[in-house]
PDB file of C-alpha atoms and ligand atoms in Angstrom:
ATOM      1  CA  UNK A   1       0.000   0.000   0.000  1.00 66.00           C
ATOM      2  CA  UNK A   2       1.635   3.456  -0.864  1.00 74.00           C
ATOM      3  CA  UNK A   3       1.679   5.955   1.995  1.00 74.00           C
ATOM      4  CA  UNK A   4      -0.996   9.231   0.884  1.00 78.00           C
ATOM      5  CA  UNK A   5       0.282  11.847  -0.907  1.00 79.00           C
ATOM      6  CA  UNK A   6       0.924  15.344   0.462  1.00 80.00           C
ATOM      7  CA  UNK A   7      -2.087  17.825   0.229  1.00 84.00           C
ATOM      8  CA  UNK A   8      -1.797  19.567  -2.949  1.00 86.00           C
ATOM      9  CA  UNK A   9      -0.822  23.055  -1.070  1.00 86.00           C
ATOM     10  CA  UNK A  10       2.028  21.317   1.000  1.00 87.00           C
ATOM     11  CA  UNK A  11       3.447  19.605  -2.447  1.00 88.00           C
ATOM     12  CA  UNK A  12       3.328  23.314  -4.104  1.00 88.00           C
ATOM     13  CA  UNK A  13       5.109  24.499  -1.022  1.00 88.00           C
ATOM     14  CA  UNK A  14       7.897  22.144  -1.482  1.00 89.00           C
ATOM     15  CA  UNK A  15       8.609  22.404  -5.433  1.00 90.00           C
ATOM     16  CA  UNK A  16       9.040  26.125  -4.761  1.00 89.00           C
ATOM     17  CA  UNK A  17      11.443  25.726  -2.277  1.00 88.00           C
ATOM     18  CA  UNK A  18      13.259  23.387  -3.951  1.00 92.00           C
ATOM     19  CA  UNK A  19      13.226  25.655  -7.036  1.00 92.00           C
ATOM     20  CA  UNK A  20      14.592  28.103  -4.623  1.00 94.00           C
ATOM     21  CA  UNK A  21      17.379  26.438  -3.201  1.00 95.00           C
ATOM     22  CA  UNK A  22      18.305  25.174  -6.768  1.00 96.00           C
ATOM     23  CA  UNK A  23      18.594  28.642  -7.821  1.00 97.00           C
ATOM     24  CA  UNK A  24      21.008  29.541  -5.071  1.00 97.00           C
ATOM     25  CA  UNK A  25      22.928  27.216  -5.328  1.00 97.00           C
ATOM     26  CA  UNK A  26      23.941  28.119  -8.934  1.00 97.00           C
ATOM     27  CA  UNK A  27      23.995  31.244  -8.010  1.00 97.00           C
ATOM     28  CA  UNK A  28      26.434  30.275  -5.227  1.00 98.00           C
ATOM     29  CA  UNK A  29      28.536  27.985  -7.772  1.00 98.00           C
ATOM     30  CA  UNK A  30      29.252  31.196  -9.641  1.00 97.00           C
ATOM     31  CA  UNK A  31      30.529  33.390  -6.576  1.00 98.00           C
ATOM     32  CA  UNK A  32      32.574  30.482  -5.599  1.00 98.00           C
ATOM     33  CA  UNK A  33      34.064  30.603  -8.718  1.00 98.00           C
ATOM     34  CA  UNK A  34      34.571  34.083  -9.072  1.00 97.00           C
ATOM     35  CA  UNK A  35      36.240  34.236  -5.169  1.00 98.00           C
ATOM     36  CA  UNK A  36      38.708  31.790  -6.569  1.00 97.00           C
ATOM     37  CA  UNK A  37      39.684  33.662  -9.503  1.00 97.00           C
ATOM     38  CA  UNK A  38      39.973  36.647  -7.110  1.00 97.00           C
ATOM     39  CA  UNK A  39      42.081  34.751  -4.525  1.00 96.00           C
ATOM     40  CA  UNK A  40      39.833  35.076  -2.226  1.00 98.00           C
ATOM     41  CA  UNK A  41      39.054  32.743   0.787  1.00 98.00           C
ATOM     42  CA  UNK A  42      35.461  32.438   1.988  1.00 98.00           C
ATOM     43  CA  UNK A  43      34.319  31.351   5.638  1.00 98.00           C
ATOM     44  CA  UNK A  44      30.865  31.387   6.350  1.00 98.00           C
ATOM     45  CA  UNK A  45      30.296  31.536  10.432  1.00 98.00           C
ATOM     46  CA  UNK A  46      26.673  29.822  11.806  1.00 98.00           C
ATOM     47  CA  UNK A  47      25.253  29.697  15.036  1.00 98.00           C
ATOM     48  CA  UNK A  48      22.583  30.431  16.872  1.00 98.00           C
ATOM     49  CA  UNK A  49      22.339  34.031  18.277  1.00 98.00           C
ATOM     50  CA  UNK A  50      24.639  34.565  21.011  1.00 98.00           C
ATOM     51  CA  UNK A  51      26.815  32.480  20.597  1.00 98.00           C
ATOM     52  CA  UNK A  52      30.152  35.246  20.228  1.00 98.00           C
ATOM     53  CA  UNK A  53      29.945  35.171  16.419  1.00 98.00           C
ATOM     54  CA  UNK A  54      31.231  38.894  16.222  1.00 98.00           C
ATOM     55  CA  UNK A  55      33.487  38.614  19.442  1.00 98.00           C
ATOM     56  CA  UNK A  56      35.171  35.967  17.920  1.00 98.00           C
ATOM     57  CA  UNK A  57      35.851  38.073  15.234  1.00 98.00           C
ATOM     58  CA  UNK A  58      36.361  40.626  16.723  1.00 98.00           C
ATOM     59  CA  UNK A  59      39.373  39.068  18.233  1.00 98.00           C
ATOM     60  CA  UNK A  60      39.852  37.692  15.079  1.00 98.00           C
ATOM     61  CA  UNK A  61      40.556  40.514  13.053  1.00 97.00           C
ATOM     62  CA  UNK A  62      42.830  42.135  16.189  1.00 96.00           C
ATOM     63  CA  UNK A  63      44.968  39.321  15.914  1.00 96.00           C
ATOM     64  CA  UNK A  64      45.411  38.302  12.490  1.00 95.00           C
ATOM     65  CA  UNK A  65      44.355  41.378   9.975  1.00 90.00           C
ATOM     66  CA  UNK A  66      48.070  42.072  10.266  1.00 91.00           C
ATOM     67  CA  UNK A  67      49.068  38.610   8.944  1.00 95.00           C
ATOM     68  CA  UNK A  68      46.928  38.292   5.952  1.00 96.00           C
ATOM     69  CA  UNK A  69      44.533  40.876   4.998  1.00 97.00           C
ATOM     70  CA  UNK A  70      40.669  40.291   5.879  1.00 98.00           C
ATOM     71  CA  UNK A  71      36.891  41.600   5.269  1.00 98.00           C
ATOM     72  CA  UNK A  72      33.512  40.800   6.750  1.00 98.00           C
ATOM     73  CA  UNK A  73      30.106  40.568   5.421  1.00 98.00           C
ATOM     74  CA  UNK A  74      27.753  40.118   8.432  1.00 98.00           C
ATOM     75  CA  UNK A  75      23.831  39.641   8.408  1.00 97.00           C
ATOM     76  CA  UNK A  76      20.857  40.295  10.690  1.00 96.00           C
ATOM     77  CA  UNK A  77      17.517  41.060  10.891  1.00 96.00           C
ATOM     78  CA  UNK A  78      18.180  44.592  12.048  1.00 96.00           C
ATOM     79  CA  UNK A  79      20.822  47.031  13.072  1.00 96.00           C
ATOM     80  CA  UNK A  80      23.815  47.662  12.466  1.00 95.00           C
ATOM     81  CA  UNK A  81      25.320  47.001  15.561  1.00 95.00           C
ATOM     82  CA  UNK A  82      27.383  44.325  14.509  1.00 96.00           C
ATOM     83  CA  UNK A  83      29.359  46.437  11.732  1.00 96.00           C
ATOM     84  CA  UNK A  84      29.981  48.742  13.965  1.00 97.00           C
ATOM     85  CA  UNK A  85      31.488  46.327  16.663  1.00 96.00           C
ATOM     86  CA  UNK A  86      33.572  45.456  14.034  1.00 97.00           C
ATOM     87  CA  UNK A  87      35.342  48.252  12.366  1.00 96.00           C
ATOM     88  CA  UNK A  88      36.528  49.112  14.909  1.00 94.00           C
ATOM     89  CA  UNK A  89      39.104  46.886  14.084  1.00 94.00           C
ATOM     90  CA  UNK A  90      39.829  48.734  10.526  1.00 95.00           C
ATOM     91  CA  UNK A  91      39.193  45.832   8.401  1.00 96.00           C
ATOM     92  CA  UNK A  92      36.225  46.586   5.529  1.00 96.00           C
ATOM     93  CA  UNK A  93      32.865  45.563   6.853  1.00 97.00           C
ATOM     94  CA  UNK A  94      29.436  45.105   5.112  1.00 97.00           C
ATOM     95  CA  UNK A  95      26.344  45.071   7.224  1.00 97.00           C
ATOM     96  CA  UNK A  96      23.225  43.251   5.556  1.00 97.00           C
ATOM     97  CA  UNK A  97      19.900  43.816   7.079  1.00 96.00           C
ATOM     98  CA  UNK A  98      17.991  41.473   5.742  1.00 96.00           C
ATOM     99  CA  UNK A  99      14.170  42.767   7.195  1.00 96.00           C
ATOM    100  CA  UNK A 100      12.225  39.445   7.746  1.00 95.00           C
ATOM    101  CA  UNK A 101      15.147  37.259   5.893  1.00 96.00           C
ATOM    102  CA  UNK A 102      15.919  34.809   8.863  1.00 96.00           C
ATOM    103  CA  UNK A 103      19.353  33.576   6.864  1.00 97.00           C
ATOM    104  CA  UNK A 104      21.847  35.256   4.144  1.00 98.00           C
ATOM    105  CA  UNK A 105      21.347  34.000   0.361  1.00 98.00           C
ATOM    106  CA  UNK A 106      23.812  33.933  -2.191  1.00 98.00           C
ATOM    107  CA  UNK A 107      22.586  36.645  -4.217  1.00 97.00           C
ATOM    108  CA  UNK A 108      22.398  39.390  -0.527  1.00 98.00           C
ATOM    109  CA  UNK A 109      26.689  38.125  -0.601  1.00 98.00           C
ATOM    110  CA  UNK A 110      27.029  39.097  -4.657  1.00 97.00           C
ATOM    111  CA  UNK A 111      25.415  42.234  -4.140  1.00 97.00           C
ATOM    112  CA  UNK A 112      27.336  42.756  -0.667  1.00 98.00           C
ATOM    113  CA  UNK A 113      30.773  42.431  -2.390  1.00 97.00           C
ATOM    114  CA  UNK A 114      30.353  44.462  -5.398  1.00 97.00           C
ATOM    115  CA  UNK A 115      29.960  47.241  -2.915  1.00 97.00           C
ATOM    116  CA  UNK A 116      33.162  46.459  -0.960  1.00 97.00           C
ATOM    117  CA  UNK A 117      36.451  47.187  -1.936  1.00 95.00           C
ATOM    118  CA  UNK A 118      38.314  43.734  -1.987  1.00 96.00           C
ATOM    119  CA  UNK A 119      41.303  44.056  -4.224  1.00 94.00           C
ATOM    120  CA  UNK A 120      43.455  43.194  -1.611  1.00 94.00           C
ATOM    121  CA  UNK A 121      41.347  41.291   0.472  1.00 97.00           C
ATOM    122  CA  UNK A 122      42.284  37.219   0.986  1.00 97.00           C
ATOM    123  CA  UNK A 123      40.173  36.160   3.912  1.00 98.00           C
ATOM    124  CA  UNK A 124      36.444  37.427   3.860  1.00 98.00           C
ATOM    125  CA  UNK A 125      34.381  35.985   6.764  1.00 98.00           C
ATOM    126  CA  UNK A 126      30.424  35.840   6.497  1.00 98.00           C
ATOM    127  CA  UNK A 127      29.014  36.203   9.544  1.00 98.00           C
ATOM    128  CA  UNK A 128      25.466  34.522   8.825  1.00 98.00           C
ATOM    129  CA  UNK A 129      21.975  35.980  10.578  1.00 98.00           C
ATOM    130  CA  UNK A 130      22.176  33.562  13.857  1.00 97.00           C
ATOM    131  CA  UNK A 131      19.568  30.946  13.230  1.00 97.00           C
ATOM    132  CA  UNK A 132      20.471  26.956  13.480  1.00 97.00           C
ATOM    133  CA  UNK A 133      17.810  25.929  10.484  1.00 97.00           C
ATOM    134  CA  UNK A 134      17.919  27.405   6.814  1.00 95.00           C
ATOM    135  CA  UNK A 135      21.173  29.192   6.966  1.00 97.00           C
ATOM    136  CA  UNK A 136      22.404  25.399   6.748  1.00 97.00           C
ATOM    137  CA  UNK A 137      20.822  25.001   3.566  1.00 97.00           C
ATOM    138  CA  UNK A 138      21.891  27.960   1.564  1.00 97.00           C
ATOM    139  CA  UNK A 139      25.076  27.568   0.226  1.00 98.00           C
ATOM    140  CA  UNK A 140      27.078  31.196  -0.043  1.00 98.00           C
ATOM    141  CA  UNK A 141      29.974  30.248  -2.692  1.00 98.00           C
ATOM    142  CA  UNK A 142      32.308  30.048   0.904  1.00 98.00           C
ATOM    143  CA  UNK A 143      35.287  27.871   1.089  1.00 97.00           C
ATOM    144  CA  UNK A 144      34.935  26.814   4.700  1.00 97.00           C
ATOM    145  CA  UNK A 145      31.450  26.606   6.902  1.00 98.00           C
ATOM    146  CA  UNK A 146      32.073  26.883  10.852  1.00 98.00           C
ATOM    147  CA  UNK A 147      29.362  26.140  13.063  1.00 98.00           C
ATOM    148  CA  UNK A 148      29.786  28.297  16.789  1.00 98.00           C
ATOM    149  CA  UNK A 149      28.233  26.398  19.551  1.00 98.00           C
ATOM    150  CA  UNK A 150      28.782  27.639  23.106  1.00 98.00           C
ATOM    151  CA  UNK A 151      29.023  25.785  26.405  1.00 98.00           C
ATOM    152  CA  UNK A 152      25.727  27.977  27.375  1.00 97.00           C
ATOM    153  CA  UNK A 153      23.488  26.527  24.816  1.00 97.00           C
ATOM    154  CA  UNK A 154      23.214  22.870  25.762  1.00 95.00           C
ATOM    155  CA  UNK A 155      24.869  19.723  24.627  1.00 98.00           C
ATOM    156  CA  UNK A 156      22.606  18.441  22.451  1.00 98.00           C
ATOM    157  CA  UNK A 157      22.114  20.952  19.918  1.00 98.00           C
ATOM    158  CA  UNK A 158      23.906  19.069  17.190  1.00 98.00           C
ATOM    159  CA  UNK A 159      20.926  16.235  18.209  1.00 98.00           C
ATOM    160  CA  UNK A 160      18.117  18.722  17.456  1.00 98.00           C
ATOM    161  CA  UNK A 161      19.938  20.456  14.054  1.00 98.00           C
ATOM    162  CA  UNK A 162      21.687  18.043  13.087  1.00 98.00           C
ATOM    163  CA  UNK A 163      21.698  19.231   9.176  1.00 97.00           C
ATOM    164  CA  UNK A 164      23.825  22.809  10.009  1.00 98.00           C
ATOM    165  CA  UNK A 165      26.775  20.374  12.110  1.00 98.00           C
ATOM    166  CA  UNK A 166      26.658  18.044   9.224  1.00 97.00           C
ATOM    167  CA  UNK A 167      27.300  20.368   6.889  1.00 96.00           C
ATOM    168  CA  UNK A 168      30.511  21.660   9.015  1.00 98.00           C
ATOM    169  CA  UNK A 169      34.097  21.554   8.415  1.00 97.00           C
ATOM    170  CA  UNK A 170      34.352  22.494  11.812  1.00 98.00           C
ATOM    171  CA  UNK A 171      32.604  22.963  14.611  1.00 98.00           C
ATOM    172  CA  UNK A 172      34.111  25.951  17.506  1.00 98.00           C
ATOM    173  CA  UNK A 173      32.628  25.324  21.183  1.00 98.00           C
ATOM    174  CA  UNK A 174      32.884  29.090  22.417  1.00 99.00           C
ATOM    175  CA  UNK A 175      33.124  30.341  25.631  1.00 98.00           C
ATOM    176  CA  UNK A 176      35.408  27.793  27.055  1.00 98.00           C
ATOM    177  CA  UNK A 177      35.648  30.417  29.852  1.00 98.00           C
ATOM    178  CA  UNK A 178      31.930  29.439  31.272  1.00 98.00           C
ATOM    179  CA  UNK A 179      32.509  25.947  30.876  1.00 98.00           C
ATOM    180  CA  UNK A 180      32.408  25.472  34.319  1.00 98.00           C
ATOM    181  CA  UNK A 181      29.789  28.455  35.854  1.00 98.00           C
ATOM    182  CA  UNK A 182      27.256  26.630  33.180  1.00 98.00           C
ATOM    183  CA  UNK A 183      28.029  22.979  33.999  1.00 98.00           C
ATOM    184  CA  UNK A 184      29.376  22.061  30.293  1.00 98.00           C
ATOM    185  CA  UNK A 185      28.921  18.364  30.198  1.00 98.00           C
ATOM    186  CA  UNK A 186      32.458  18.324  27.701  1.00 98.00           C
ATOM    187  CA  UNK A 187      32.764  14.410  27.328  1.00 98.00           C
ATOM    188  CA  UNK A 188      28.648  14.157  25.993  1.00 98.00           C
ATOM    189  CA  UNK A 189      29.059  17.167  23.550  1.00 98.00           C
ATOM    190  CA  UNK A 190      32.067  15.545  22.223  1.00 98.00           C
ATOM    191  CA  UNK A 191      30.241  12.083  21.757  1.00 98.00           C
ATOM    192  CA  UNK A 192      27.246  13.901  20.468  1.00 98.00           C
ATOM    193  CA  UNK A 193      29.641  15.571  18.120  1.00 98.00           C
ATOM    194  CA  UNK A 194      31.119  12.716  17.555  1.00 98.00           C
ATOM    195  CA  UNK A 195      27.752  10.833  16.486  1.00 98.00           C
ATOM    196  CA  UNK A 196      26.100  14.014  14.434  1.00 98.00           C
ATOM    197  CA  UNK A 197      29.269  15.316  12.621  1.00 97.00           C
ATOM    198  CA  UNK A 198      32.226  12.759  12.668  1.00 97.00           C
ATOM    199  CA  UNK A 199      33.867  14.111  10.103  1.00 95.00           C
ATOM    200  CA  UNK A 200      33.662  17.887  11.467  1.00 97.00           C
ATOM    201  CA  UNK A 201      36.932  19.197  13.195  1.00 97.00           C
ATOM    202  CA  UNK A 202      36.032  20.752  16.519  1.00 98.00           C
ATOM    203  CA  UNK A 203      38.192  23.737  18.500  1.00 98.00           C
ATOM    204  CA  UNK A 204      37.269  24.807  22.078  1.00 98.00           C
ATOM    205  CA  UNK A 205      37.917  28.259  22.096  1.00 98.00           C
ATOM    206  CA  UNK A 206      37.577  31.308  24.008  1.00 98.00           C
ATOM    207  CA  UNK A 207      37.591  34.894  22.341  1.00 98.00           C
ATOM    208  CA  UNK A 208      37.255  36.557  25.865  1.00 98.00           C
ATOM    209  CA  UNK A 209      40.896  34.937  27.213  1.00 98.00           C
ATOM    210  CA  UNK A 210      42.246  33.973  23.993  1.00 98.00           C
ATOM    211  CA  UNK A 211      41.968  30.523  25.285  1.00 98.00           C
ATOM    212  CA  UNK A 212      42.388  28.127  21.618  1.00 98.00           C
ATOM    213  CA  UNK A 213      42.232  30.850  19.407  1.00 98.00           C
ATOM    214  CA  UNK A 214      45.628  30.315  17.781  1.00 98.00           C
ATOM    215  CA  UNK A 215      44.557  27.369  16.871  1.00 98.00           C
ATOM    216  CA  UNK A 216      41.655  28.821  15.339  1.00 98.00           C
ATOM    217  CA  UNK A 217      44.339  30.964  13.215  1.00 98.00           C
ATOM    218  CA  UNK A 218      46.122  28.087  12.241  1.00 97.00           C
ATOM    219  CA  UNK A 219      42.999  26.705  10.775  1.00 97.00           C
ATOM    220  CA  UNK A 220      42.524  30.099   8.825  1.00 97.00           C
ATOM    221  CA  UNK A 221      45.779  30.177   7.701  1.00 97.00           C
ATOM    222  CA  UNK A 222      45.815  26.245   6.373  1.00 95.00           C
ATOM    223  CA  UNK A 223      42.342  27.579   4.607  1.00 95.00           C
ATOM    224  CA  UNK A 224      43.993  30.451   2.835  1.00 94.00           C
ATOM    225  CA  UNK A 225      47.347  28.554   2.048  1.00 93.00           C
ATOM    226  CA  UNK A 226      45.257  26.340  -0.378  1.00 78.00           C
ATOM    227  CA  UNK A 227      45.822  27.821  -4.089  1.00 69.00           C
TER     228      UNK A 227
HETATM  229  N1  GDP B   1      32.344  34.879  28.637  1.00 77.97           N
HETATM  230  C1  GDP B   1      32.324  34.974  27.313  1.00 77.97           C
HETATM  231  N2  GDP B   1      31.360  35.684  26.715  1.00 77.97           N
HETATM  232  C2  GDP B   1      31.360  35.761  25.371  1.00 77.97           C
HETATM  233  C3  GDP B   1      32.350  35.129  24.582  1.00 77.97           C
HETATM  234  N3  GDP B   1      32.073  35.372  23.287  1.00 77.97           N
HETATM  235  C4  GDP B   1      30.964  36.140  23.270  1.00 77.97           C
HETATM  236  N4  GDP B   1      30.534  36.382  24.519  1.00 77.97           N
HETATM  237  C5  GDP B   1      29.373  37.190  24.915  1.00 77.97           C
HETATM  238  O1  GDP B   1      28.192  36.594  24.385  1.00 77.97           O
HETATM  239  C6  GDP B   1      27.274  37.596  23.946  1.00 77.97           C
HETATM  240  C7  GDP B   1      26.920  37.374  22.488  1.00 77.97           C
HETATM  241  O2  GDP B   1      28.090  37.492  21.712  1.00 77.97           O
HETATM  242  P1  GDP B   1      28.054  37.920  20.191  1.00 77.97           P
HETATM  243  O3  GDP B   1      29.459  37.910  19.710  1.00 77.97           O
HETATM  244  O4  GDP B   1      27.279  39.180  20.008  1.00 77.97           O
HETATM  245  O5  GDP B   1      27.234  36.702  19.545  1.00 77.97           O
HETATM  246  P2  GDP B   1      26.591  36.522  18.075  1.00 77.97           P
HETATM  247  O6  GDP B   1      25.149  36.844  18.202  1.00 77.97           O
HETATM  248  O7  GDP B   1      26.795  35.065  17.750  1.00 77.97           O
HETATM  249  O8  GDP B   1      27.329  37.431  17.152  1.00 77.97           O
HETATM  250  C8  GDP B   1      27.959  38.940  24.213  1.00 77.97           C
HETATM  251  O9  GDP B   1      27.477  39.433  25.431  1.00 77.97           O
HETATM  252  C9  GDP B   1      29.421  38.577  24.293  1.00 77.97           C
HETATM  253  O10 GDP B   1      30.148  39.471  25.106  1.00 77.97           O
HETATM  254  C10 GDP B   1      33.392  34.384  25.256  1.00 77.97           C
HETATM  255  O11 GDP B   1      34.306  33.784  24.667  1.00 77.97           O
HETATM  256  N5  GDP B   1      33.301  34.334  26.612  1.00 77.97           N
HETATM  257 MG1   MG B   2      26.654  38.927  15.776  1.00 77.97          MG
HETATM  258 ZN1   ZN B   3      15.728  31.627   6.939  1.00 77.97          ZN
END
């Protein structure tokens, strides 16, 4: 016996965003192809809110904007809090507000770029609108995808998203520094980690003492060393 089909409204639903997502993602295949020509390296940072996306660059760009040059696109709803936080550090940053948008799309990062002045840019980090569901499924032309989960947010997140950890080269548990205030259960995230996303590299780092971040560098730097 064949299971019933969808409702006609819920199949609609789905071809269009399929047709979507197949859209992006040639859209993204052409950025990607037009960073590479550029020689430029693309890292696309995803998390929920909260979770010290823009501290960690923040500390980011203090530390390494000196050793290879860098640029940030960052996304949210609203505001532009977030750029601001980050110029500070000098580097060229482009805020997207995206209105109801609850992730960034390939075509917001074309339109982003050819606004920014990136001739000598070889490191430009995305920082995605913090949401743990569709930013996992649109594909931005980046090189690298780093999921941020920090010791505040619970153990089992990879369990309950598992597509966005999947999808990750490498996963960064932040804010090694509450590890202990919070009760961070470190050997179950690891096997949930473990279980979700075996293939995903994870770093424990914190961008408030520093704690793993040059490891974090090293990672950046192996990413941009690749022709
Ligand atoms: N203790 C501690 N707090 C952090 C760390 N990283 C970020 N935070 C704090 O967490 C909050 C959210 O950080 P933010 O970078 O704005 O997160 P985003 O929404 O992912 O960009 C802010 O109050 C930060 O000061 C960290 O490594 N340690
Ligand atoms: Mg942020
Ligand atoms: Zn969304």
């Amino acid at each position: 016996v064949n299971p019933p089909s969808p409702p006609r409204e819920t199949r609609r639903t789905v071809e269009i965003r399929q047709a979507i997502l197949r859209k992006n993602d040639a859209h993204a295949a052409r950025l990607r192809q037009m960073f590479r020509q550029r020689g430029i390296h693309v890292v696309n940072l995803l998390s929920s809110p909260g979770s010290g996306k823009t501290m960690l660059l923040q500390r980011t760009l203090t530390d390494l904007a000196d050793r290879i040059p860098c640029a940030v696109v960052v996304g949210d709803l609203a505001t532009d809090n977030d750029a601001r936080r980050l110029r500070a550090s000098g580097v060229p940053v482009h805020q997207i507000t995206t209105g109801t948008v609850c992730h960034l799309e390939a075509n917001m990062i074309e339109q982003a770029v050819a606004e920014m002045d990136l001739r000598d840019v070889r490191l430009l980090f995305v920082e995605n609108v913090g949401n743990l569901v569709c930013p996992a499924v649109y594909d931005l032309g980046e090189e690298g995808r780093f999921v941020l989960m920090s010791v505040c947010e619970g153990e089992d997140k990879p369990l309950k998203y598992p597509r966005i950890f999947k999808t990750a080269d490498a996963v960064l548990l932040t804010k090694m520094d509450l590890a202990d205030a919070v009760g961070f259960d470190h050997s179950t995230a690891m096997r949930i980690l473990a279980e979700v996303a075996p293939d995903a590299e994870v770093l424990e780092v914190s961008a408030r003492t520093g704690m793993g971040m040059e490891a974090w560098y090293d990672r950046l730097l192996k990413l941009t060393a690749s022709p």
